[in-house]
mmCIF file of C-alpha atoms in Angstrom:
data_model
loop_
_atom_site.group_PDB
_atom_site.id
_atom_site.type_symbol
_atom_site.label_atom_id
_atom_site.label_comp_id
_atom_site.label_asym_id
_atom_site.label_seq_id
_atom_site.Cartn_x
_atom_site.Cartn_y
_atom_site.Cartn_z
ATOM 1 C CA MET A 29 45.094 27.939 110.610
ATOM 2 C CA SER A 30 46.631 25.150 109.437
ATOM 3 C CA ASN A 31 46.273 21.321 109.370
ATOM 4 C CA ILE A 32 49.558 19.528 111.618
ATOM 5 C CA MET A 33 49.243 16.864 108.927
ATOM 6 C CA THR A 34 49.026 17.084 105.226
ATOM 7 C CA THR A 35 49.234 14.956 102.445
ATOM 8 C CA GLN A 36 51.063 17.300 100.068
ATOM 9 C CA SER A 37 54.347 14.882 99.756
ATOM 10 C CA PRO A 38 57.161 17.132 98.482
ATOM 11 C CA THR A 39 57.400 17.514 94.569
ATOM 12 C CA SER A 40 60.952 18.163 94.171
ATOM 13 C CA ARG A 41 63.789 18.297 96.891
ATOM 14 C CA MET A 42 67.731 19.906 96.297
ATOM 15 C CA PRO A 43 70.749 18.490 96.892
ATOM 16 C CA LEU A 44 71.809 18.914 100.935
ATOM 17 C CA VAL A 45 75.286 20.630 99.413
ATOM 18 C CA ALA A 46 73.273 22.583 97.361
ATOM 19 C CA ALA A 47 70.949 23.458 99.872
ATOM 20 C CA LEU A 48 73.806 24.322 102.629
ATOM 21 C CA GLU A 49 76.198 27.079 99.735
ATOM 22 C CA VAL A 50 72.997 29.011 99.309
ATOM 23 C CA LEU A 51 74.032 30.158 103.497
ATOM 24 C CA LEU A 52 77.622 30.597 102.814
ATOM 25 C CA PRO A 53 77.967 33.704 101.469
ATOM 26 C CA LEU A 54 75.073 34.374 104.674
ATOM 27 C CA ARG A 55 76.262 33.229 107.486
ATOM 28 C CA GLY A 56 78.435 36.095 107.930
ATOM 29 C CA ASP A 57 79.212 36.442 111.640
ATOM 30 C CA ARG A 58 76.257 33.739 113.218
ATOM 31 C CA ILE A 59 77.072 31.175 115.214
ATOM 32 C CA VAL A 60 76.580 27.787 113.342
ATOM 33 C CA VAL A 61 75.350 24.984 115.133
ATOM 34 C CA THR A 62 75.879 21.029 112.463
ATOM 35 C CA THR A 63 74.255 17.898 113.459
ATOM 36 C CA MET A 64 73.792 15.010 111.415
ATOM 37 C CA GLY A 65 73.625 15.460 107.607
ATOM 38 C CA ALA A 66 74.954 19.216 108.039
ATOM 39 C CA ALA A 67 77.655 18.370 109.738
ATOM 40 C CA ARG A 68 79.310 15.913 108.100
ATOM 41 C CA GLU A 69 78.242 18.362 105.564
ATOM 42 C CA TRP A 70 79.523 22.032 106.651
ATOM 43 C CA PRO A 71 82.872 21.631 107.478
ATOM 44 C CA LYS A 72 83.797 20.625 103.873
ATOM 45 C CA LEU A 73 82.615 24.108 102.996
ATOM 46 C CA SER A 74 82.841 26.189 106.017
ATOM 47 C CA THR A 75 85.914 26.143 108.785
ATOM 48 C CA HIS A 76 84.699 29.019 110.495
ATOM 49 C CA PRO A 77 85.536 29.704 114.332
ATOM 50 C CA LEU A 78 82.112 30.186 114.993
ATOM 51 C CA ASP A 79 80.869 26.822 113.465
ATOM 52 C CA PHE A 80 80.395 23.652 115.788
ATOM 53 C CA HIS A 81 79.845 20.709 114.378
ATOM 54 C CA TYR A 82 77.957 19.034 117.526
ATOM 55 C CA ILE A 83 79.461 15.612 116.700
ATOM 56 C CA PRO A 84 79.401 12.841 118.792
ATOM 57 C CA SER A 85 76.045 13.854 120.011
ATOM 58 C CA ALA A 86 72.780 13.046 121.719
ATOM 59 C CA MET A 87 70.678 13.183 119.144
ATOM 60 C CA GLY A 88 67.683 16.213 119.155
ATOM 61 C CA ALA A 89 69.587 18.739 120.845
ATOM 62 C CA ALA A 90 71.113 20.417 118.831
ATOM 63 C CA PRO A 91 67.960 22.943 119.123
ATOM 64 C CA ALA A 92 68.689 23.441 122.888
ATOM 65 C CA LEU A 93 72.472 23.429 122.448
ATOM 66 C CA GLY A 94 71.775 26.246 120.265
ATOM 67 C CA LEU A 95 69.297 28.170 121.869
ATOM 68 C CA GLY A 96 71.700 28.105 124.859
ATOM 69 C CA LEU A 97 74.365 29.748 122.732
ATOM 70 C CA ALA A 98 71.271 32.677 121.620
ATOM 71 C CA LEU A 99 70.743 33.261 124.974
ATOM 72 C CA ALA A 100 74.317 33.886 126.062
ATOM 73 C CA LYS A 101 74.860 35.758 123.415
ATOM 74 C CA PRO A 102 71.361 37.869 122.463
ATOM 75 C CA GLN A 103 73.600 40.125 120.560
ATOM 76 C CA ARG A 104 74.161 37.588 118.287
ATOM 77 C CA GLU A 105 72.635 35.285 114.834
ATOM 78 C CA VAL A 106 72.595 31.675 116.056
ATOM 79 C CA LEU A 107 71.795 29.610 112.971
ATOM 80 C CA VAL A 108 71.637 25.209 114.476
ATOM 81 C CA LEU A 109 71.021 22.790 110.766
ATOM 82 C CA ASN A 110 69.759 19.806 111.832
ATOM 83 C CA GLY A 111 67.852 16.253 110.259
ATOM 84 C CA ASP A 112 64.197 16.209 110.322
ATOM 85 C CA GLY A 113 64.559 12.474 112.633
ATOM 86 C CA ALA A 114 66.356 14.925 115.267
ATOM 87 C CA MET A 115 63.413 17.327 115.402
ATOM 88 C CA LEU A 116 61.440 14.994 116.014
ATOM 89 C CA MET A 117 63.357 13.933 118.791
ATOM 90 C CA ASN A 118 63.006 16.528 120.513
ATOM 91 C CA LEU A 119 59.675 18.981 119.274
ATOM 92 C CA GLY A 120 58.573 20.501 122.468
ATOM 93 C CA SER A 121 61.795 22.614 121.577
ATOM 94 C CA LEU A 122 59.600 24.204 119.369
ATOM 95 C CA VAL A 123 58.000 25.429 121.994
ATOM 96 C CA THR A 124 61.291 25.430 124.598
ATOM 97 C CA ILE A 125 62.902 28.086 121.612
ATOM 98 C CA VAL A 126 59.628 30.629 121.323
ATOM 99 C CA ALA A 127 59.067 30.480 125.124
ATOM 100 C CA ALA A 128 62.559 31.676 125.910
ATOM 101 C CA GLY A 129 62.389 34.591 122.956
ATOM 102 C CA ALA A 130 65.092 33.649 121.286
ATOM 103 C CA SER A 131 64.899 36.145 118.646
ATOM 104 C CA ASN A 132 68.890 35.560 117.084
ATOM 105 C CA LEU A 133 67.694 31.932 116.826
ATOM 106 C CA THR A 134 67.515 30.239 113.036
ATOM 107 C CA LEU A 135 66.450 26.886 113.271
ATOM 108 C CA ILE A 136 66.540 25.383 109.860
ATOM 109 C CA THR A 137 65.563 21.001 109.256
ATOM 110 C CA LEU A 138 67.183 19.463 106.480
ATOM 111 C CA ASP A 139 64.751 17.447 106.152
ATOM 112 C CA ASN A 140 65.121 13.873 103.980
ATOM 113 C CA GLY A 141 62.088 11.628 105.746
ATOM 114 C CA ILE A 142 65.058 9.414 107.283
ATOM 115 C CA TYR A 143 67.640 7.852 109.717
ATOM 116 C CA GLU A 144 70.896 8.699 106.642
ATOM 117 C CA VAL A 145 73.027 8.248 109.691
ATOM 118 C CA THR A 146 71.492 4.213 110.371
ATOM 119 C CA GLY A 147 71.248 2.766 106.741
ATOM 120 C CA GLY A 148 67.991 5.747 104.866
ATOM 121 C CA GLN A 149 65.471 3.725 107.409
ATOM 122 C CA GLN A 150 62.051 5.453 107.115
ATOM 123 C CA THR A 151 61.567 8.002 109.560
ATOM 124 C CA ALA A 152 57.810 7.718 111.867
ATOM 125 C CA ALA A 153 56.817 10.587 109.448
ATOM 126 C CA ALA A 154 58.021 9.750 106.229
ATOM 127 C CA ALA A 155 55.395 9.346 104.209
ATOM 128 C CA ALA A 156 55.447 5.455 103.413
ATOM 129 C CA ALA A 157 55.101 5.371 107.275
ATOM 130 C CA ARG A 158 52.310 7.406 107.902
ATOM 131 C CA HIS A 159 50.663 8.583 103.877
ATOM 132 C CA ALA A 160 51.179 11.975 104.700
ATOM 133 C CA TRP A 161 53.773 14.111 105.246
ATOM 134 C CA VAL A 162 54.176 15.692 108.565
ATOM 135 C CA ASP A 163 54.302 19.790 108.681
ATOM 136 C CA PHE A 164 57.306 21.342 110.097
ATOM 137 C CA ALA A 165 56.549 24.020 109.608
ATOM 138 C CA GLY A 166 52.782 23.961 110.612
ATOM 139 C CA MET A 167 54.659 22.699 113.838
ATOM 140 C CA ALA A 168 56.609 25.596 114.327
ATOM 141 C CA ARG A 169 53.808 28.736 113.642
ATOM 142 C CA ALA A 170 51.383 26.506 116.194
ATOM 143 C CA ALA A 171 54.511 26.777 118.260
ATOM 144 C CA GLY A 172 54.826 30.767 117.667
ATOM 145 C CA PHE A 173 58.291 31.201 115.556
ATOM 146 C CA ALA A 174 57.687 34.718 114.815
ATOM 147 C CA ARG A 175 59.150 33.606 110.526
ATOM 148 C CA VAL A 176 58.539 29.778 109.135
ATOM 149 C CA ALA A 177 58.820 28.490 105.797
ATOM 150 C CA ARG A 178 59.937 25.720 104.021
ATOM 151 C CA PHE A 179 61.351 25.302 100.588
ATOM 152 C CA GLU A 180 61.828 22.171 98.043
ATOM 153 C CA ARG A 181 62.671 24.160 95.576
ATOM 154 C CA TRP A 182 67.282 25.043 95.450
ATOM 155 C CA GLU A 183 65.874 27.819 93.652
ATOM 156 C CA ASP A 184 63.447 29.485 96.245
ATOM 157 C CA TRP A 185 65.428 28.720 98.753
ATOM 158 C CA GLN A 186 67.906 30.079 97.232
ATOM 159 C CA ARG A 187 65.717 33.459 95.869
ATOM 160 C CA GLY A 188 64.819 33.508 99.501
ATOM 161 C CA ALA A 189 67.314 32.528 101.853
ATOM 162 C CA ALA A 190 68.470 36.254 102.751
ATOM 163 C CA ALA A 191 65.209 38.471 103.375
ATOM 164 C CA LEU A 192 63.931 35.355 105.589
ATOM 165 C CA LEU A 193 67.538 35.062 107.740
ATOM 166 C CA ALA A 194 67.211 39.555 107.843
ATOM 167 C CA ASP A 195 63.821 38.942 110.049
ATOM 168 C CA PRO A 196 63.129 39.273 113.284
ATOM 169 C CA GLY A 197 63.365 35.063 114.648
ATOM 170 C CA PRO A 198 63.234 33.013 116.086
ATOM 171 C CA ARG A 199 62.771 31.422 112.540
ATOM 172 C CA PHE A 200 62.772 27.846 111.491
ATOM 173 C CA VAL A 201 63.087 26.324 108.448
ATOM 174 C CA VAL A 202 62.846 23.616 106.206
ATOM 175 C CA LEU A 203 64.228 22.123 103.246
ATOM 176 C CA ALA A 204 63.647 19.123 101.940
ATOM 177 C CA VAL A 205 66.740 17.470 100.255
ATOM 178 C CA GLU A 206 67.880 14.515 99.120
ATOM 179 C CA PRO A 207 69.052 11.250 100.664
ATOM 180 C CA VAL A 208 72.224 10.551 100.552
ATOM 181 C CA GLY A 209 72.029 7.006 100.176
ATOM 182 C CA ALA A 210 74.912 4.524 100.466
ATOM 183 C CA ALA A 211 77.582 6.977 100.968
ATOM 184 C CA TYR A 212 76.451 8.114 103.788
ATOM 185 C CA HIS A 213 79.156 8.023 106.581
ATOM 186 C CA LEU A 214 79.245 10.441 109.278
ATOM 187 C CA GLU A 215 82.784 11.797 111.140
ATOM 188 C CA ALA A 216 83.395 13.704 113.447
ATOM 189 C CA PRO A 217 85.901 17.052 111.397
ATOM 190 C CA GLY A 218 88.215 15.890 114.246
ATOM 191 C CA PRO A 219 88.821 15.669 118.215
ATOM 192 C CA LEU A 220 85.913 16.458 120.265
ATOM 193 C CA SER A 221 89.005 17.435 122.320
ATOM 194 C CA GLU A 222 90.756 19.740 119.930
ATOM 195 C CA ARG A 223 86.922 21.410 118.608
ATOM 196 C CA LEU A 224 85.386 22.135 121.695
ATOM 197 C CA PRO A 225 88.313 24.337 123.807
ATOM 198 C CA LYS A 226 88.573 25.959 120.395
ATOM 199 C CA PHE A 227 85.106 26.738 119.369
ATOM 200 C CA GLN A 228 84.617 28.123 123.755
ATOM 201 C CA ALA A 229 87.663 30.675 122.727
ATOM 202 C CA ALA A 230 86.083 31.655 119.446
ATOM 203 C CA LEU A 231 83.256 32.278 121.559
ATOM 204 C CA ALA A 232 84.803 34.331 124.421
ATOM 205 C CA GLN A 233 86.138 37.250 121.624
ATOM 206 C CA ILE A 234 82.782 37.264 121.242
ATOM 207 C CA MET B 143 58.224 19.561 152.716
ATOM 208 C CA ASP B 144 59.041 23.132 151.685
ATOM 209 C CA TYR B 145 62.420 24.622 151.282
ATOM 210 C CA PRO B 146 61.553 28.341 151.624
ATOM 211 C CA ALA B 147 61.943 30.058 147.962
ATOM 212 C CA LYS B 148 64.402 33.104 148.975
ATOM 213 C CA PRO B 149 67.150 31.209 150.726
ATOM 214 C CA VAL B 150 67.557 29.168 147.576
ATOM 215 C CA ALA B 151 67.009 31.824 145.257
ATOM 216 C CA ASP B 152 69.913 34.398 147.217
ATOM 217 C CA LEU B 153 72.885 31.316 147.641
ATOM 218 C CA LEU B 154 72.032 30.436 143.912
ATOM 219 C CA VAL B 155 72.839 34.823 143.015
ATOM 220 C CA GLU B 156 76.036 34.885 145.269
ATOM 221 C CA LEU B 157 77.561 31.633 144.004
ATOM 222 C CA GLY B 158 77.466 33.647 141.003
ATOM 223 C CA PHE B 159 74.495 31.332 139.005
ATOM 224 C CA SER B 160 72.799 33.382 135.374
ATOM 225 C CA HIS B 161 70.507 31.003 134.622
ATOM 226 C CA VAL B 162 68.559 28.285 135.770
ATOM 227 C CA VAL B 163 67.143 25.857 133.142
ATOM 228 C CA TRP B 164 64.560 23.887 134.731
ATOM 229 C CA LEU B 165 61.582 21.683 134.458
ATOM 230 C CA PRO B 166 59.597 22.143 137.958
ATOM 231 C CA ASP B 167 57.936 18.962 140.258
ATOM 232 C CA SER B 168 56.585 20.329 143.534
ATOM 233 C CA ALA B 169 58.658 20.593 145.369
ATOM 234 C CA LEU B 170 60.617 22.906 143.297
ATOM 235 C CA GLY B 171 57.850 24.369 141.875
ATOM 236 C CA PRO B 172 57.008 27.357 144.940
ATOM 237 C CA TRP B 173 60.794 28.165 143.842
ATOM 238 C CA GLU B 174 59.606 29.746 140.526
ATOM 239 C CA ALA B 175 58.959 33.506 141.724
ATOM 240 C CA GLU B 176 62.018 33.994 142.942
ATOM 241 C CA LEU B 177 64.048 32.163 140.861
ATOM 242 C CA ASP B 178 62.346 34.716 138.086
ATOM 243 C CA ARG B 179 62.538 37.918 139.690
ATOM 244 C CA PRO B 180 64.031 39.994 138.098
ATOM 245 C CA GLY B 181 67.491 41.272 137.757
ATOM 246 C CA THR B 182 69.301 38.310 139.305
ATOM 247 C CA LEU B 183 68.650 34.710 137.685
ATOM 248 C CA GLU B 184 67.663 34.372 134.304
ATOM 249 C CA LEU B 185 64.960 31.425 134.323
ATOM 250 C CA VAL B 186 64.750 29.367 131.777
ATOM 251 C CA ARG B 187 61.506 27.204 131.198
ATOM 252 C CA VAL B 188 62.236 23.616 129.309
ATOM 253 C CA CYS B 189 59.537 20.821 127.207
ATOM 254 C CA ARG B 190 61.341 18.211 128.474
ATOM 255 C CA GLU B 191 64.486 17.345 130.175
ATOM 256 C CA GLY B 192 66.163 16.557 128.027
ATOM 257 C CA GLU B 193 66.417 19.752 126.595
ATOM 258 C CA ALA B 194 67.565 21.391 130.160
ATOM 259 C CA TRP B 195 71.796 19.940 129.694
ATOM 260 C CA ALA B 196 71.345 21.011 125.917
ATOM 261 C CA LEU B 197 69.822 24.353 126.906
ATOM 262 C CA ALA B 198 72.751 24.977 129.765
ATOM 263 C CA ALA B 199 75.836 23.417 127.437
ATOM 264 C CA GLY B 200 75.502 25.834 125.207
ATOM 265 C CA LEU B 201 75.075 28.904 127.952
ATOM 266 C CA TYR B 202 78.483 27.283 129.269
ATOM 267 C CA LEU B 203 79.737 27.310 126.451
ATOM 268 C CA ALA B 204 79.420 31.055 126.177
ATOM 269 C CA GLY B 205 79.998 31.707 128.950
ATOM 270 C CA LYS B 206 77.422 31.384 131.560
ATOM 271 C CA ARG B 207 76.052 30.032 134.355
ATOM 272 C CA PRO B 208 74.142 27.361 134.122
ATOM 273 C CA LEU B 209 72.321 25.317 136.759
ATOM 274 C CA VAL B 210 69.741 21.918 135.646
ATOM 275 C CA MET B 211 66.978 22.269 137.746
ATOM 276 C CA ILE B 212 64.809 19.394 137.029
ATOM 277 C CA GLN B 213 62.719 15.689 138.707
ATOM 278 C CA ASN B 214 64.416 12.395 139.544
ATOM 279 C CA THR B 215 62.349 11.543 137.121
ATOM 280 C CA GLY B 216 63.221 13.911 134.330
ATOM 281 C CA LEU B 217 66.827 11.917 135.009
ATOM 282 C CA PHE B 218 66.191 9.179 133.860
ATOM 283 C CA GLU B 219 64.743 10.769 131.161
ATOM 284 C CA SER B 220 67.582 13.402 129.989
ATOM 285 C CA GLY B 221 70.455 10.728 130.673
ATOM 286 C CA ASP B 222 71.333 10.540 127.030
ATOM 287 C CA ALA B 223 72.007 14.501 126.538
ATOM 288 C CA LEU B 224 73.560 14.008 130.177
ATOM 289 C CA ARG B 225 75.688 11.260 128.974
ATOM 290 C CA ASN B 226 77.093 13.040 126.057
ATOM 291 C CA PHE B 227 77.381 16.612 127.343
ATOM 292 C CA LEU B 228 78.914 15.206 130.497
ATOM 293 C CA PHE B 229 80.986 12.760 129.457
ATOM 294 C CA ASP B 230 82.222 14.067 126.210
ATOM 295 C CA LEU B 231 81.273 17.248 125.898
ATOM 296 C CA LYS B 232 82.991 17.799 129.342
ATOM 297 C CA LEU B 233 80.733 20.240 131.240
ATOM 298 C CA PRO B 234 80.809 21.085 134.633
ATOM 299 C CA LEU B 235 77.460 21.307 135.042
ATOM 300 C CA VAL B 236 75.729 21.497 138.227
ATOM 301 C CA ALA B 237 72.015 20.401 139.080
ATOM 302 C CA VAL B 238 69.950 20.634 141.947
ATOM 303 C CA ILE B 239 67.642 17.110 141.127
ATOM 304 C CA GLY B 240 63.599 17.177 143.286
ATOM 305 C CA TYR B 241 64.480 13.341 144.896
ATOM 306 C CA ARG B 242 60.768 12.191 144.849
ATOM 307 C CA SER B 243 58.997 10.111 147.720
ATOM 308 C CA ALA B 244 63.090 10.051 149.308
ATOM 309 C CA LEU B 245 61.041 11.682 152.859
ATOM 310 C CA VAL B 246 58.726 8.373 152.889
ATOM 311 C CA PRO B 247 59.229 5.708 154.611
ATOM 312 C CA GLY B 248 58.676 2.333 153.433
ATOM 313 C CA ASN B 249 57.826 3.982 149.901
ATOM 314 C CA ASN B 250 57.431 2.199 146.825
ATOM 315 C CA ASP B 251 58.791 4.855 143.826
ATOM 316 C CA SER B 252 60.568 3.034 141.725
ATOM 317 C CA ALA B 253 61.848 6.956 140.788
ATOM 318 C CA CYS B 254 63.091 7.396 144.696
ATOM 319 C CA LYS B 255 65.105 3.859 144.301
ATOM 320 C CA PHE B 256 66.798 4.169 141.566
ATOM 321 C CA THR B 257 68.641 7.533 141.668
ATOM 322 C CA GLU B 258 70.963 6.776 144.022
ATOM 323 C CA PRO B 259 72.545 4.027 142.346
ATOM 324 C CA MET B 260 72.019 5.714 138.766
ATOM 325 C CA LEU B 261 74.687 9.202 140.572
ATOM 326 C CA LYS B 262 76.319 6.434 141.266
ATOM 327 C CA ALA B 263 76.349 4.638 138.275
ATOM 328 C CA TRP B 264 76.992 7.825 136.888
ATOM 329 C CA GLY B 265 79.829 8.182 138.786
ATOM 330 C CA LEU B 266 78.375 12.297 139.450
ATOM 331 C CA ASP B 267 79.401 13.608 142.784
ATOM 332 C CA TYR B 268 76.212 14.405 145.004
ATOM 333 C CA VAL B 269 75.493 15.031 148.064
ATOM 334 C CA VAL B 270 71.123 15.172 149.572
ATOM 335 C CA ILE B 271 69.638 17.968 152.071
ATOM 336 C CA ARG B 272 67.077 16.483 153.724
ATOM 337 C CA SER B 273 65.553 20.216 154.963
ATOM 338 C CA PRO B 274 65.724 23.234 154.565
ATOM 339 C CA ASP B 275 68.081 23.397 158.123
ATOM 340 C CA GLU B 276 70.210 21.625 155.329
ATOM 341 C CA LEU B 277 70.796 24.446 152.903
ATOM 342 C CA PRO B 278 73.945 25.677 153.564
ATOM 343 C CA GLN B 279 74.384 21.830 152.682
ATOM 344 C CA MET B 280 73.969 22.850 149.074
ATOM 345 C CA ARG B 281 75.108 26.502 149.129
ATOM 346 C CA GLU B 282 78.879 24.200 149.867
ATOM 347 C CA HIS B 283 78.550 21.242 147.310
ATOM 348 C CA LEU B 284 77.678 23.911 144.564
ATOM 349 C CA ARG B 285 80.956 26.176 145.210
ATOM 350 C CA VAL B 286 82.912 22.846 145.909
ATOM 351 C CA SER B 287 81.510 21.598 142.352
ATOM 352 C CA LEU B 288 81.552 24.385 140.030
ATOM 353 C CA ALA B 289 85.495 25.799 141.882
ATOM 354 C CA ALA B 290 87.050 22.375 141.265
ATOM 355 C CA GLY B 291 85.251 22.660 137.568
ATOM 356 C CA ARG B 292 83.090 19.927 137.858
ATOM 357 C CA PRO B 293 79.834 18.623 137.919
ATOM 358 C CA GLY B 294 77.878 18.101 141.206
ATOM 359 C CA VAL B 295 73.807 17.198 142.183
ATOM 360 C CA VAL B 296 72.317 17.968 144.926
ATOM 361 C CA LEU B 297 69.472 15.732 145.666
ATOM 362 C CA VAL B 298 65.908 17.880 147.285
ATOM 363 C CA ALA B 299 64.340 15.239 149.514
ATOM 364 C CA GLU B 300 60.423 15.367 149.256
ATOM 365 C CA GLY B 301 57.381 13.667 150.474
ATOM 366 C CA ARG B 302 55.846 13.518 147.987
ATOM 367 C CA MET B 303 54.941 10.366 146.557
#
């Protein structure tokens, strides 16, 4: 039985882009839903027709959006790249995903401890605010996720990612990532009115 | 007011719904077994109503026909998700929403008071059904909304506060 709260803050963090680059050769024909920081960086790395950059969003809704896709396309893997602040907004979605039995879903939480989009304020879960780190992985484990992992070092993530994604799902992964800082700027990669029909058309081909 | 489960489930099947994404209240709750009947609809349970719109959006984008089923209190809770998926993504999601206290004359239930003004503020096309005899109106409103490819809401009036 793991404690939900742990006093161990990350000893190491990986760059966000490097963390995402590990997924590039592994994504295969997965549907990929990005939001928050991942939605800023992933479009620079991938232009796959099954990528959906969920901007503008309802913050916290990406896991449920991905779950809907996973339930509709049970033969296809779905990867959701979420932020820690967004995860905090909808922790119940961990239970919803498990209850729905979506074994084809992977939810990755990119944890930098701050609301980067609004200028870098700490989340309620961040160390300075709580004097302890909220154990997202422990929450996912308690919710019943089939596979749960947390990575702080890029080398460990790179070494473990392929096997993790091959395990039965649903899967939950926390990646401790560095804040981008002042360079942060979230911009939609093109008009939604163009991106959404293309994504739907790609889904219809599955 | 008890609305019979089987006619509701039958009309949803008839309209081609694939999934009911729900967080029930006391009026909708008795429909659970019929909505979860194998081989017809798939019932997906959420923990918070905002998830329901998002989950239904994913189903819709991937070619399914979902129905959101929540209480009016959940309508208030899920405002940001509703805003995003119905107005930013412009998805024609439809919903059946329990209308708490609507059958209680002179009630002081704020959830009842603000429900219709809220739907009007969103510009959502809705009907209210007040008895099992009015289930055909539920069918017709959902049918028209689906055919028009626009969001639509059916309020199911309830007697409990």
